[in-house]
Short mmCIF file of N, CA and C in Angstrom, two decimals:
data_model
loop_
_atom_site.label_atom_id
_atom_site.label_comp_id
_atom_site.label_asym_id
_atom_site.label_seq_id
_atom_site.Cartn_x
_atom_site.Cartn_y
_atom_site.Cartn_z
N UNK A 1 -68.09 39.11 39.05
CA UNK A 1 -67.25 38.33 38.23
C UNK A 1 -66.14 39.17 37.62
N UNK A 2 -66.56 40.24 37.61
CA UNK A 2 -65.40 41.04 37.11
C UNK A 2 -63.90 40.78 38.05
N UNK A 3 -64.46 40.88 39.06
CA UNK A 3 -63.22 41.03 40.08
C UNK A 3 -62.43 40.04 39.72
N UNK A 4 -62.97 38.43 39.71
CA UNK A 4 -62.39 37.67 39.91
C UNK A 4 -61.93 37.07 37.98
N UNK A 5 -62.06 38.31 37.02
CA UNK A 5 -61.53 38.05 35.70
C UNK A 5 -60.37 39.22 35.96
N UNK A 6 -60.57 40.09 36.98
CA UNK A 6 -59.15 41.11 37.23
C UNK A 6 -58.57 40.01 37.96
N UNK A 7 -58.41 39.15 38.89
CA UNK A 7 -57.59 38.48 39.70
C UNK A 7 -56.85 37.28 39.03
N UNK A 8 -57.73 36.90 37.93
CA UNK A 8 -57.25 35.80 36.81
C UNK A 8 -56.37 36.46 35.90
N UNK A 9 -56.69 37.78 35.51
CA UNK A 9 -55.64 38.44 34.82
C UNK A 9 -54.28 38.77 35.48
N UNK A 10 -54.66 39.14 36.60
CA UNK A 10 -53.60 39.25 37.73
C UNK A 10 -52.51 38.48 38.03
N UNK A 11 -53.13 36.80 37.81
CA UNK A 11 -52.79 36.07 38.14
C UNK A 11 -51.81 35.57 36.78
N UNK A 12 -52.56 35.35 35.84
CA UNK A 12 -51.53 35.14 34.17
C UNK A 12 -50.45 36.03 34.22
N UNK A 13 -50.76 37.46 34.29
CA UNK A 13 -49.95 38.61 34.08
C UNK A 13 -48.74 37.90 34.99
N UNK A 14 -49.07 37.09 36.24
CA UNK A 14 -47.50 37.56 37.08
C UNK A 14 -47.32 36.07 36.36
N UNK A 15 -47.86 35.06 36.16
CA UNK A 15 -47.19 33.86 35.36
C UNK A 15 -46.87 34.17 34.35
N UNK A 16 -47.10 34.70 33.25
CA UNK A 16 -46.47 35.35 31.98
C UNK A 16 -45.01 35.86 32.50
N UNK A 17 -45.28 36.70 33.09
CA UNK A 17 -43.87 37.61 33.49
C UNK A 17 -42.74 36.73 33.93
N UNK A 18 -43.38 36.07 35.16
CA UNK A 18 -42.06 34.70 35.62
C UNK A 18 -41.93 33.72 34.61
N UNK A 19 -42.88 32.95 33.90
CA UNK A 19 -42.19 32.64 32.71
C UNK A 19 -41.46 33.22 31.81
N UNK A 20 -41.54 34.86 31.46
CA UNK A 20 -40.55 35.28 30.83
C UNK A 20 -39.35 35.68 31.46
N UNK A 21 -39.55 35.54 32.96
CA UNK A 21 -38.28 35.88 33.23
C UNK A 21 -37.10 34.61 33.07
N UNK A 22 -37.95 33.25 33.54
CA UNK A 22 -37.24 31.93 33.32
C UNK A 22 -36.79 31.24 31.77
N UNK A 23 -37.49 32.34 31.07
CA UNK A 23 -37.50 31.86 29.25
C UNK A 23 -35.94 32.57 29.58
N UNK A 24 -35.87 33.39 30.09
CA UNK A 24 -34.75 34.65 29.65
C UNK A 24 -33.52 34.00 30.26
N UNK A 25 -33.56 33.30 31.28
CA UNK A 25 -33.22 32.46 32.41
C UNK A 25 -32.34 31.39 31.58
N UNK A 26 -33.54 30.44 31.06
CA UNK A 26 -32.99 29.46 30.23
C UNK A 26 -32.01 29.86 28.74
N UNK A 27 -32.67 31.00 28.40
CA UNK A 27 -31.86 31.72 26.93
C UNK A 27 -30.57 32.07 27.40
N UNK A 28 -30.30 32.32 28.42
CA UNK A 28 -29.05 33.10 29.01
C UNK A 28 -28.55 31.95 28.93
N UNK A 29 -28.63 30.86 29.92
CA UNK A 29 -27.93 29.20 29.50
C UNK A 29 -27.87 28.74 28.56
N UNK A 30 -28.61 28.70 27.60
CA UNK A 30 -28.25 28.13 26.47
C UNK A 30 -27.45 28.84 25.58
N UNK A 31 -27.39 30.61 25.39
CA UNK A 31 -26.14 31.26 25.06
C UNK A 31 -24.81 30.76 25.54
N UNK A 32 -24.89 30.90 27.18
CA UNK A 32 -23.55 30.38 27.78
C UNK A 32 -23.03 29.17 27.00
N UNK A 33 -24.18 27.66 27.15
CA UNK A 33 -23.91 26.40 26.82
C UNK A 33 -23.34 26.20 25.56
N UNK A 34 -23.99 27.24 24.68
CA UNK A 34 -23.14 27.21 22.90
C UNK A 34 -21.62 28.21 23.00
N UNK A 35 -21.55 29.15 23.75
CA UNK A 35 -20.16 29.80 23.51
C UNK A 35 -19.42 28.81 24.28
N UNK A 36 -19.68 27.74 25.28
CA UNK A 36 -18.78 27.19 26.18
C UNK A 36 -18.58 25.94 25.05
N UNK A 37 -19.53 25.39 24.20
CA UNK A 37 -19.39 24.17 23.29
C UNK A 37 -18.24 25.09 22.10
N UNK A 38 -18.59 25.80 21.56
CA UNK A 38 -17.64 26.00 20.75
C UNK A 38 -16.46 26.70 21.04
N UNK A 39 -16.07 27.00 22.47
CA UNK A 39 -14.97 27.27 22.88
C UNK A 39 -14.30 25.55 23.07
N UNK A 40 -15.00 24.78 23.58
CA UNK A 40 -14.54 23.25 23.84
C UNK A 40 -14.17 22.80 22.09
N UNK A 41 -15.41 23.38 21.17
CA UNK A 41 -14.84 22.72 19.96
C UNK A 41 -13.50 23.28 19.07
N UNK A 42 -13.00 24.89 20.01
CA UNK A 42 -11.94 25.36 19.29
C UNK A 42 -10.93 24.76 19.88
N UNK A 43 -11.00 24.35 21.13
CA UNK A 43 -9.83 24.15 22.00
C UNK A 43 -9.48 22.35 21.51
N UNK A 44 -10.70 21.48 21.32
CA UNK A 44 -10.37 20.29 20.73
C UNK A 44 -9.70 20.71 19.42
N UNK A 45 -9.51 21.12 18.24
CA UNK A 45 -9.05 21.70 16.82
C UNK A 45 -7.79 21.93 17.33
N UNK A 46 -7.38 22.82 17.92
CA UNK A 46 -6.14 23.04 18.58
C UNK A 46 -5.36 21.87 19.09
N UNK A 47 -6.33 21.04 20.15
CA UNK A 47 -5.28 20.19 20.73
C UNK A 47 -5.36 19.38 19.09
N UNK A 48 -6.01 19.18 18.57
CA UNK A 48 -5.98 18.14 17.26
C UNK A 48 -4.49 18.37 16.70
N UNK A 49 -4.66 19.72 16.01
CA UNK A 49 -3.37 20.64 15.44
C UNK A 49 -2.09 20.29 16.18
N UNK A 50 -2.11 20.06 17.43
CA UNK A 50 -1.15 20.10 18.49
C UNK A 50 -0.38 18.69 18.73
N UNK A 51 -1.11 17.67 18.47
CA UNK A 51 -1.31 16.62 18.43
C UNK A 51 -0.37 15.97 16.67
N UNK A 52 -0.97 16.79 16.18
CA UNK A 52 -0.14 15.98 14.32
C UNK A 52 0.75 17.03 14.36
N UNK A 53 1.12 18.03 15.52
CA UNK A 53 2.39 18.77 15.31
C UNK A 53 3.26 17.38 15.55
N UNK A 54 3.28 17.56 16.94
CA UNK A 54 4.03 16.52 17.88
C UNK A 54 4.24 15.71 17.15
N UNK A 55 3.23 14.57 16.42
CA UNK A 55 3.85 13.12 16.12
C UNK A 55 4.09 13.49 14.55
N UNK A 56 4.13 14.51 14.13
CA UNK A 56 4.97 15.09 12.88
C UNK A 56 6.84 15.01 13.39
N UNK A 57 6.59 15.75 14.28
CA UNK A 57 7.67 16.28 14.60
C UNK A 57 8.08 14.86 15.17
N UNK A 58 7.64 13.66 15.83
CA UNK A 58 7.95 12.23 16.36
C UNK A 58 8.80 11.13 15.43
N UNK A 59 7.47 11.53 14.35
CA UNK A 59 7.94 11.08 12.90
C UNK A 59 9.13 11.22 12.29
N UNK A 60 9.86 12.58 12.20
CA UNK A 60 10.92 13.29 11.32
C UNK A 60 11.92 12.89 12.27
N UNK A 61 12.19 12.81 13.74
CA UNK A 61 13.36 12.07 14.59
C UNK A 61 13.60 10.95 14.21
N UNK A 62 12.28 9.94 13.97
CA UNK A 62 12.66 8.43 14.01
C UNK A 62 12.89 8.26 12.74
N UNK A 63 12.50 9.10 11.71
CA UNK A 63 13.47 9.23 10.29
C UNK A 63 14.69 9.58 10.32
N UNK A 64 14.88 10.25 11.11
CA UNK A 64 16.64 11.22 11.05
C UNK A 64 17.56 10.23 11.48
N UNK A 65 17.05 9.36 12.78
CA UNK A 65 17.35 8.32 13.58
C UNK A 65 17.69 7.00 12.42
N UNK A 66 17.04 7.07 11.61
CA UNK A 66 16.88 5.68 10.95
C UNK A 66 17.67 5.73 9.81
N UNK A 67 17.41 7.01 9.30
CA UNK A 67 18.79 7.78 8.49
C UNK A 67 20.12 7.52 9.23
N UNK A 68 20.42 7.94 10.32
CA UNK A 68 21.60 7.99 11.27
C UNK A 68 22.24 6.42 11.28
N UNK A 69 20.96 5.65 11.20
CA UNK A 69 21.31 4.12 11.43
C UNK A 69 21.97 3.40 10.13
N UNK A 70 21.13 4.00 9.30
CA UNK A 70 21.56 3.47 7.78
C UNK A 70 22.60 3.53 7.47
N UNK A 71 22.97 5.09 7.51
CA UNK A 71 24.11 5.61 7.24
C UNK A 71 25.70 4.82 8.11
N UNK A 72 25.36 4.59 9.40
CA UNK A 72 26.28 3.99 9.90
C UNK A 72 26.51 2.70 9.52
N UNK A 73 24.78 1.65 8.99
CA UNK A 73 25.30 0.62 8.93
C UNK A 73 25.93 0.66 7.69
N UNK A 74 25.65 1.43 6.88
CA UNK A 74 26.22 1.32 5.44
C UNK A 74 28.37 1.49 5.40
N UNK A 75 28.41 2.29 6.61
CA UNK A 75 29.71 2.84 6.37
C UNK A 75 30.33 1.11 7.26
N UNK A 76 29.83 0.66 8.05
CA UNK A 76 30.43 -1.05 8.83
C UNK A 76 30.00 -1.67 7.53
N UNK A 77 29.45 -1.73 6.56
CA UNK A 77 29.57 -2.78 5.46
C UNK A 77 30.57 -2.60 4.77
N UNK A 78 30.70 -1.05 4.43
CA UNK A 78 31.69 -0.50 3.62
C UNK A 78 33.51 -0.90 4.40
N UNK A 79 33.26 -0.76 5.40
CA UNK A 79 34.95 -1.15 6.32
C UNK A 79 35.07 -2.77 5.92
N UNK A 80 34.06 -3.01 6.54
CA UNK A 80 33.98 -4.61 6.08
C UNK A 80 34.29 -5.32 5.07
N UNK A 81 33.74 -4.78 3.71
CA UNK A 81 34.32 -5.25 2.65
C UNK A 81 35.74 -4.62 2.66
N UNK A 82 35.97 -3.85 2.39
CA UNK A 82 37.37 -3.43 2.50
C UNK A 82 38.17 -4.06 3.25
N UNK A 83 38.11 -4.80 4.64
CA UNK A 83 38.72 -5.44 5.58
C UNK A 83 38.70 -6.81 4.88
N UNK A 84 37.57 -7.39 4.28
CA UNK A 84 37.70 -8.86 3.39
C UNK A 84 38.87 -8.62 2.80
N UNK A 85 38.50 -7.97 1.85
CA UNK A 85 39.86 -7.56 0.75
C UNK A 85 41.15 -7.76 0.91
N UNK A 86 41.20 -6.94 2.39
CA UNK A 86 42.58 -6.85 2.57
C UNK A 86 43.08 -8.16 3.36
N UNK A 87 42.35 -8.74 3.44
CA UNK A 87 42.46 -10.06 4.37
C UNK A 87 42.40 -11.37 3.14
N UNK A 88 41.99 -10.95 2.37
CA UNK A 88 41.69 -11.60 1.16
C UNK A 88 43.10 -11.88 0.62
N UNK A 89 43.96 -10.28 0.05
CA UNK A 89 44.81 -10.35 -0.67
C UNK A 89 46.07 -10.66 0.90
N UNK A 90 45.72 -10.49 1.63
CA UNK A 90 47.14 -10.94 2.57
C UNK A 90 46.93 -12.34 2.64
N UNK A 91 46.05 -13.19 2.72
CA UNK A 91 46.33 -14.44 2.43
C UNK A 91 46.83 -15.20 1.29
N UNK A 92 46.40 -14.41 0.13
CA UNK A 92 47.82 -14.40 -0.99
C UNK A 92 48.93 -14.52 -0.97
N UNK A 93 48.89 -13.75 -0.11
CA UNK A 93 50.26 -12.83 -0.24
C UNK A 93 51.10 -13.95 0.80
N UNK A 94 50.36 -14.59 1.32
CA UNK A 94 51.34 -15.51 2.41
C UNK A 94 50.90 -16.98 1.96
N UNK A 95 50.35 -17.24 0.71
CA UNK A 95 50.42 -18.59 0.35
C UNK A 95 51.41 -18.01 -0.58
N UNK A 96 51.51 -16.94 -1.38
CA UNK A 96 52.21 -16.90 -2.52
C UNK A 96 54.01 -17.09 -1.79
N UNK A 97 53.85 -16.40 -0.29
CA UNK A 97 55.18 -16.02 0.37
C UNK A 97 55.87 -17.80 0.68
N UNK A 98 54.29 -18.44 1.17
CA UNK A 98 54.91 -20.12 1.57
C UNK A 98 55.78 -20.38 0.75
N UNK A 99 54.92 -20.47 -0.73
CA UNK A 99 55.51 -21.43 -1.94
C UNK A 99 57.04 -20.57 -2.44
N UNK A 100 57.38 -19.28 -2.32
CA UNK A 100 58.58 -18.92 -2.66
C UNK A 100 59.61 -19.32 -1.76
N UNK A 101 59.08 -19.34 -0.43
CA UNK A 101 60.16 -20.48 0.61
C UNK A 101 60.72 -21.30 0.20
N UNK A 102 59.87 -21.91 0.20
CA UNK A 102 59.80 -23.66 -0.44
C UNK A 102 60.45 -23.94 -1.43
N UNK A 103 60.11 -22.90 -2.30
CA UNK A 103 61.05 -22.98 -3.92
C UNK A 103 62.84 -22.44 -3.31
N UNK A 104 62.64 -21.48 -2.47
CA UNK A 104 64.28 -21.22 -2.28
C UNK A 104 64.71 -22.75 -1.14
N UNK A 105 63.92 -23.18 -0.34
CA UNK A 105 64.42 -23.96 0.14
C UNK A 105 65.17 -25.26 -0.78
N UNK A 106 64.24 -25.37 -2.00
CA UNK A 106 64.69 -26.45 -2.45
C UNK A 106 65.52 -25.94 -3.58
N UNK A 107 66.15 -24.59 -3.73
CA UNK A 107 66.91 -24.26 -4.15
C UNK A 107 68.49 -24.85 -4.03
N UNK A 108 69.04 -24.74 -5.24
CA UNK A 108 70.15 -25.59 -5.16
C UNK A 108 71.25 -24.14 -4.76
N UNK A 109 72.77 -24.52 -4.03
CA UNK A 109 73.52 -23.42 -4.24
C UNK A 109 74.04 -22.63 -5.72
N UNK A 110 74.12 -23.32 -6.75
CA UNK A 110 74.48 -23.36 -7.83
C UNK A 110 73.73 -22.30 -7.90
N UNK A 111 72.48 -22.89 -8.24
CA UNK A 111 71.01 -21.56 -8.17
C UNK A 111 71.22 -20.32 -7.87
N UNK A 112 71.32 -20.66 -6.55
CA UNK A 112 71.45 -19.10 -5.92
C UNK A 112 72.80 -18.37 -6.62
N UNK A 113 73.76 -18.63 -6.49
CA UNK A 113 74.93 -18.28 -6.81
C UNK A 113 74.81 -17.54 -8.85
N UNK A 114 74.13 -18.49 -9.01
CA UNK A 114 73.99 -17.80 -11.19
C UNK A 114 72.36 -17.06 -10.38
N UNK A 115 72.41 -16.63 -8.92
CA UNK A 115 70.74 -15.86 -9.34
C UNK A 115 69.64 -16.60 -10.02
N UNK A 116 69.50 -17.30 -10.33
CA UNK A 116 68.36 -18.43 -10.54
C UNK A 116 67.09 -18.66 -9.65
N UNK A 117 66.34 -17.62 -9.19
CA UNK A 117 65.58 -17.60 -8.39
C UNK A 117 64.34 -18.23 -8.91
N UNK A 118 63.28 -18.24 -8.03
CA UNK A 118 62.15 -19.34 -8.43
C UNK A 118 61.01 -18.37 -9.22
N UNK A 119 60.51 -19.14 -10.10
CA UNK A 119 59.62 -18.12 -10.91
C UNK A 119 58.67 -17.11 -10.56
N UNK A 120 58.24 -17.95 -9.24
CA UNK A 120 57.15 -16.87 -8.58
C UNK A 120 57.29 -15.83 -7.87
N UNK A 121 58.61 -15.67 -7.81
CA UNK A 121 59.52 -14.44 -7.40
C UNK A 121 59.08 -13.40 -7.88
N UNK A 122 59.09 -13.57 -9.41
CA UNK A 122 58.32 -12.25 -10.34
C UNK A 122 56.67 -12.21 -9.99
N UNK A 123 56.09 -13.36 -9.82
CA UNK A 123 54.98 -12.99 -9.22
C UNK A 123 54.49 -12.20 -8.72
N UNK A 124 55.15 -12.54 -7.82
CA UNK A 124 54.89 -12.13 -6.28
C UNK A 124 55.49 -10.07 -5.88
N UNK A 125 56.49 -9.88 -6.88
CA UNK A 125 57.26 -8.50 -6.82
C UNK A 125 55.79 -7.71 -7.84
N UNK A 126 55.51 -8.39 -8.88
CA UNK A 126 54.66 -7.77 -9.81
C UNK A 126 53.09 -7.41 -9.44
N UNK A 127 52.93 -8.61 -8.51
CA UNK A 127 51.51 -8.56 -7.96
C UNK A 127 51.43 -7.40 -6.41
N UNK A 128 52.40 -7.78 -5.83
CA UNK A 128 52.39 -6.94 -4.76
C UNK A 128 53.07 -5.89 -4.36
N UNK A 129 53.69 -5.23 -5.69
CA UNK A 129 54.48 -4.22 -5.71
C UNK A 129 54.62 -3.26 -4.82
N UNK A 130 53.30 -2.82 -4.88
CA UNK A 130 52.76 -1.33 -3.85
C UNK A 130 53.32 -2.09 -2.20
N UNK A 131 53.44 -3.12 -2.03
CA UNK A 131 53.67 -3.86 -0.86
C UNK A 131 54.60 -4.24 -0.63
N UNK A 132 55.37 -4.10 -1.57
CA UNK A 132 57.27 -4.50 -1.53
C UNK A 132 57.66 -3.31 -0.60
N UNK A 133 58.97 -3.66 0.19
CA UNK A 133 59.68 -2.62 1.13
C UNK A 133 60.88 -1.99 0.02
N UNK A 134 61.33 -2.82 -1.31
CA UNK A 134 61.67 -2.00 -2.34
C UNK A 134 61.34 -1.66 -3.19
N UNK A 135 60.95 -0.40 -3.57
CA UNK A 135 60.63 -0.42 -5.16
C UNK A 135 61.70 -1.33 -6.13
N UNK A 136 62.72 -0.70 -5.62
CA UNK A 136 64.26 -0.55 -7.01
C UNK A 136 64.54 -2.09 -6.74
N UNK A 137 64.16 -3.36 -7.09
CA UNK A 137 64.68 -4.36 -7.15
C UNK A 137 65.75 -4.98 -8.39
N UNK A 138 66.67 -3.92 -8.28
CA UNK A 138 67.94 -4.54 -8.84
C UNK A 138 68.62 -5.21 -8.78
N UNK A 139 68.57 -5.76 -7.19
CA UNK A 139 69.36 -6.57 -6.48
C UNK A 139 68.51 -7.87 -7.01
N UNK A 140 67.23 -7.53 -7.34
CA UNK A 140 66.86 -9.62 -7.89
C UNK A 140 66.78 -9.62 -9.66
N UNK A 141 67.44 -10.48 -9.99
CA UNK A 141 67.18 -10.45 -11.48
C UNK A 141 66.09 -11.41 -12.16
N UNK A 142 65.16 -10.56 -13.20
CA UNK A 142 63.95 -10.73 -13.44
C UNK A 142 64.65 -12.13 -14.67
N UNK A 143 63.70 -13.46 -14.46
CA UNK A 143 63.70 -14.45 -15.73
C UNK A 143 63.20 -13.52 -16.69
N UNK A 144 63.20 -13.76 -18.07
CA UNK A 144 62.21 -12.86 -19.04
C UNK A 144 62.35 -13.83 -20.12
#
């Protein structure tokens, strides 16, 4: 019986051993499997980082963009009103121009001749001065 408690020992001894060689086997993989997971979990962090760069950086265009837009539409409101205005006061300026016709048309010669011009004459020199082709209107004499 001895023999066959040396052949049983024999026999554990080489299963011990190949199990430790396959423990060592599996330890070696599961080292690999954790440096390869937390190389995957540095490289996800990164692309993360990489990722709120980009749509940081996505973000601040379609602001600059929207800025760009504002800014333009603000300056077409700004022409715009200004273009009312001036469209505003030139239609004045050509109802005020009708009715001084009208008044010289129905001007008498007498009129013209004593300078007797129509009242809105002064109006029209006082209101639209900057727009007169003379300043020096000496040539029309002011009612007062």
């Amino acid at each position: 019986m001895d023999s066959n408690l040396k052949e049983e020992f024999e026999r554990i001894k080489k299963e011990l051993s190949k199990t430790k060689t396959e423990l060592e086997l599996v330890e070696n993989k599961l080292e690999y499997c954790q440096n390869r997971l937390l190389d995957i979990r540095n490289e996800k962090d990164n692309l993360k980082k990489e990722i709120i760069k980009y749509e940081t950086i996505d973000i601040e265009k379609k602001l600059n963009d929207f800025q760009k837009l504002s800014d333009e539409f603000l300056k077409q409101k700004h022409r715009l009103e200004i273009t009312k205005e001036l469209l505003d006061d030139s239609r004045e300026e050509i109802l005020l121009l009708k009715e001084i016709i009208n008044d010289f048309k129905n001007l008498s010669s007498f009129d013209f001749i004593r300078s007797n011009y129509p009242n809105n004459i002064d109006e029209y020199f006082i209101k639209y001065e900057k727009y007169a082709k003379y300043k020096n209107k000496d040539h029309i004499k002011y009612k007062k």
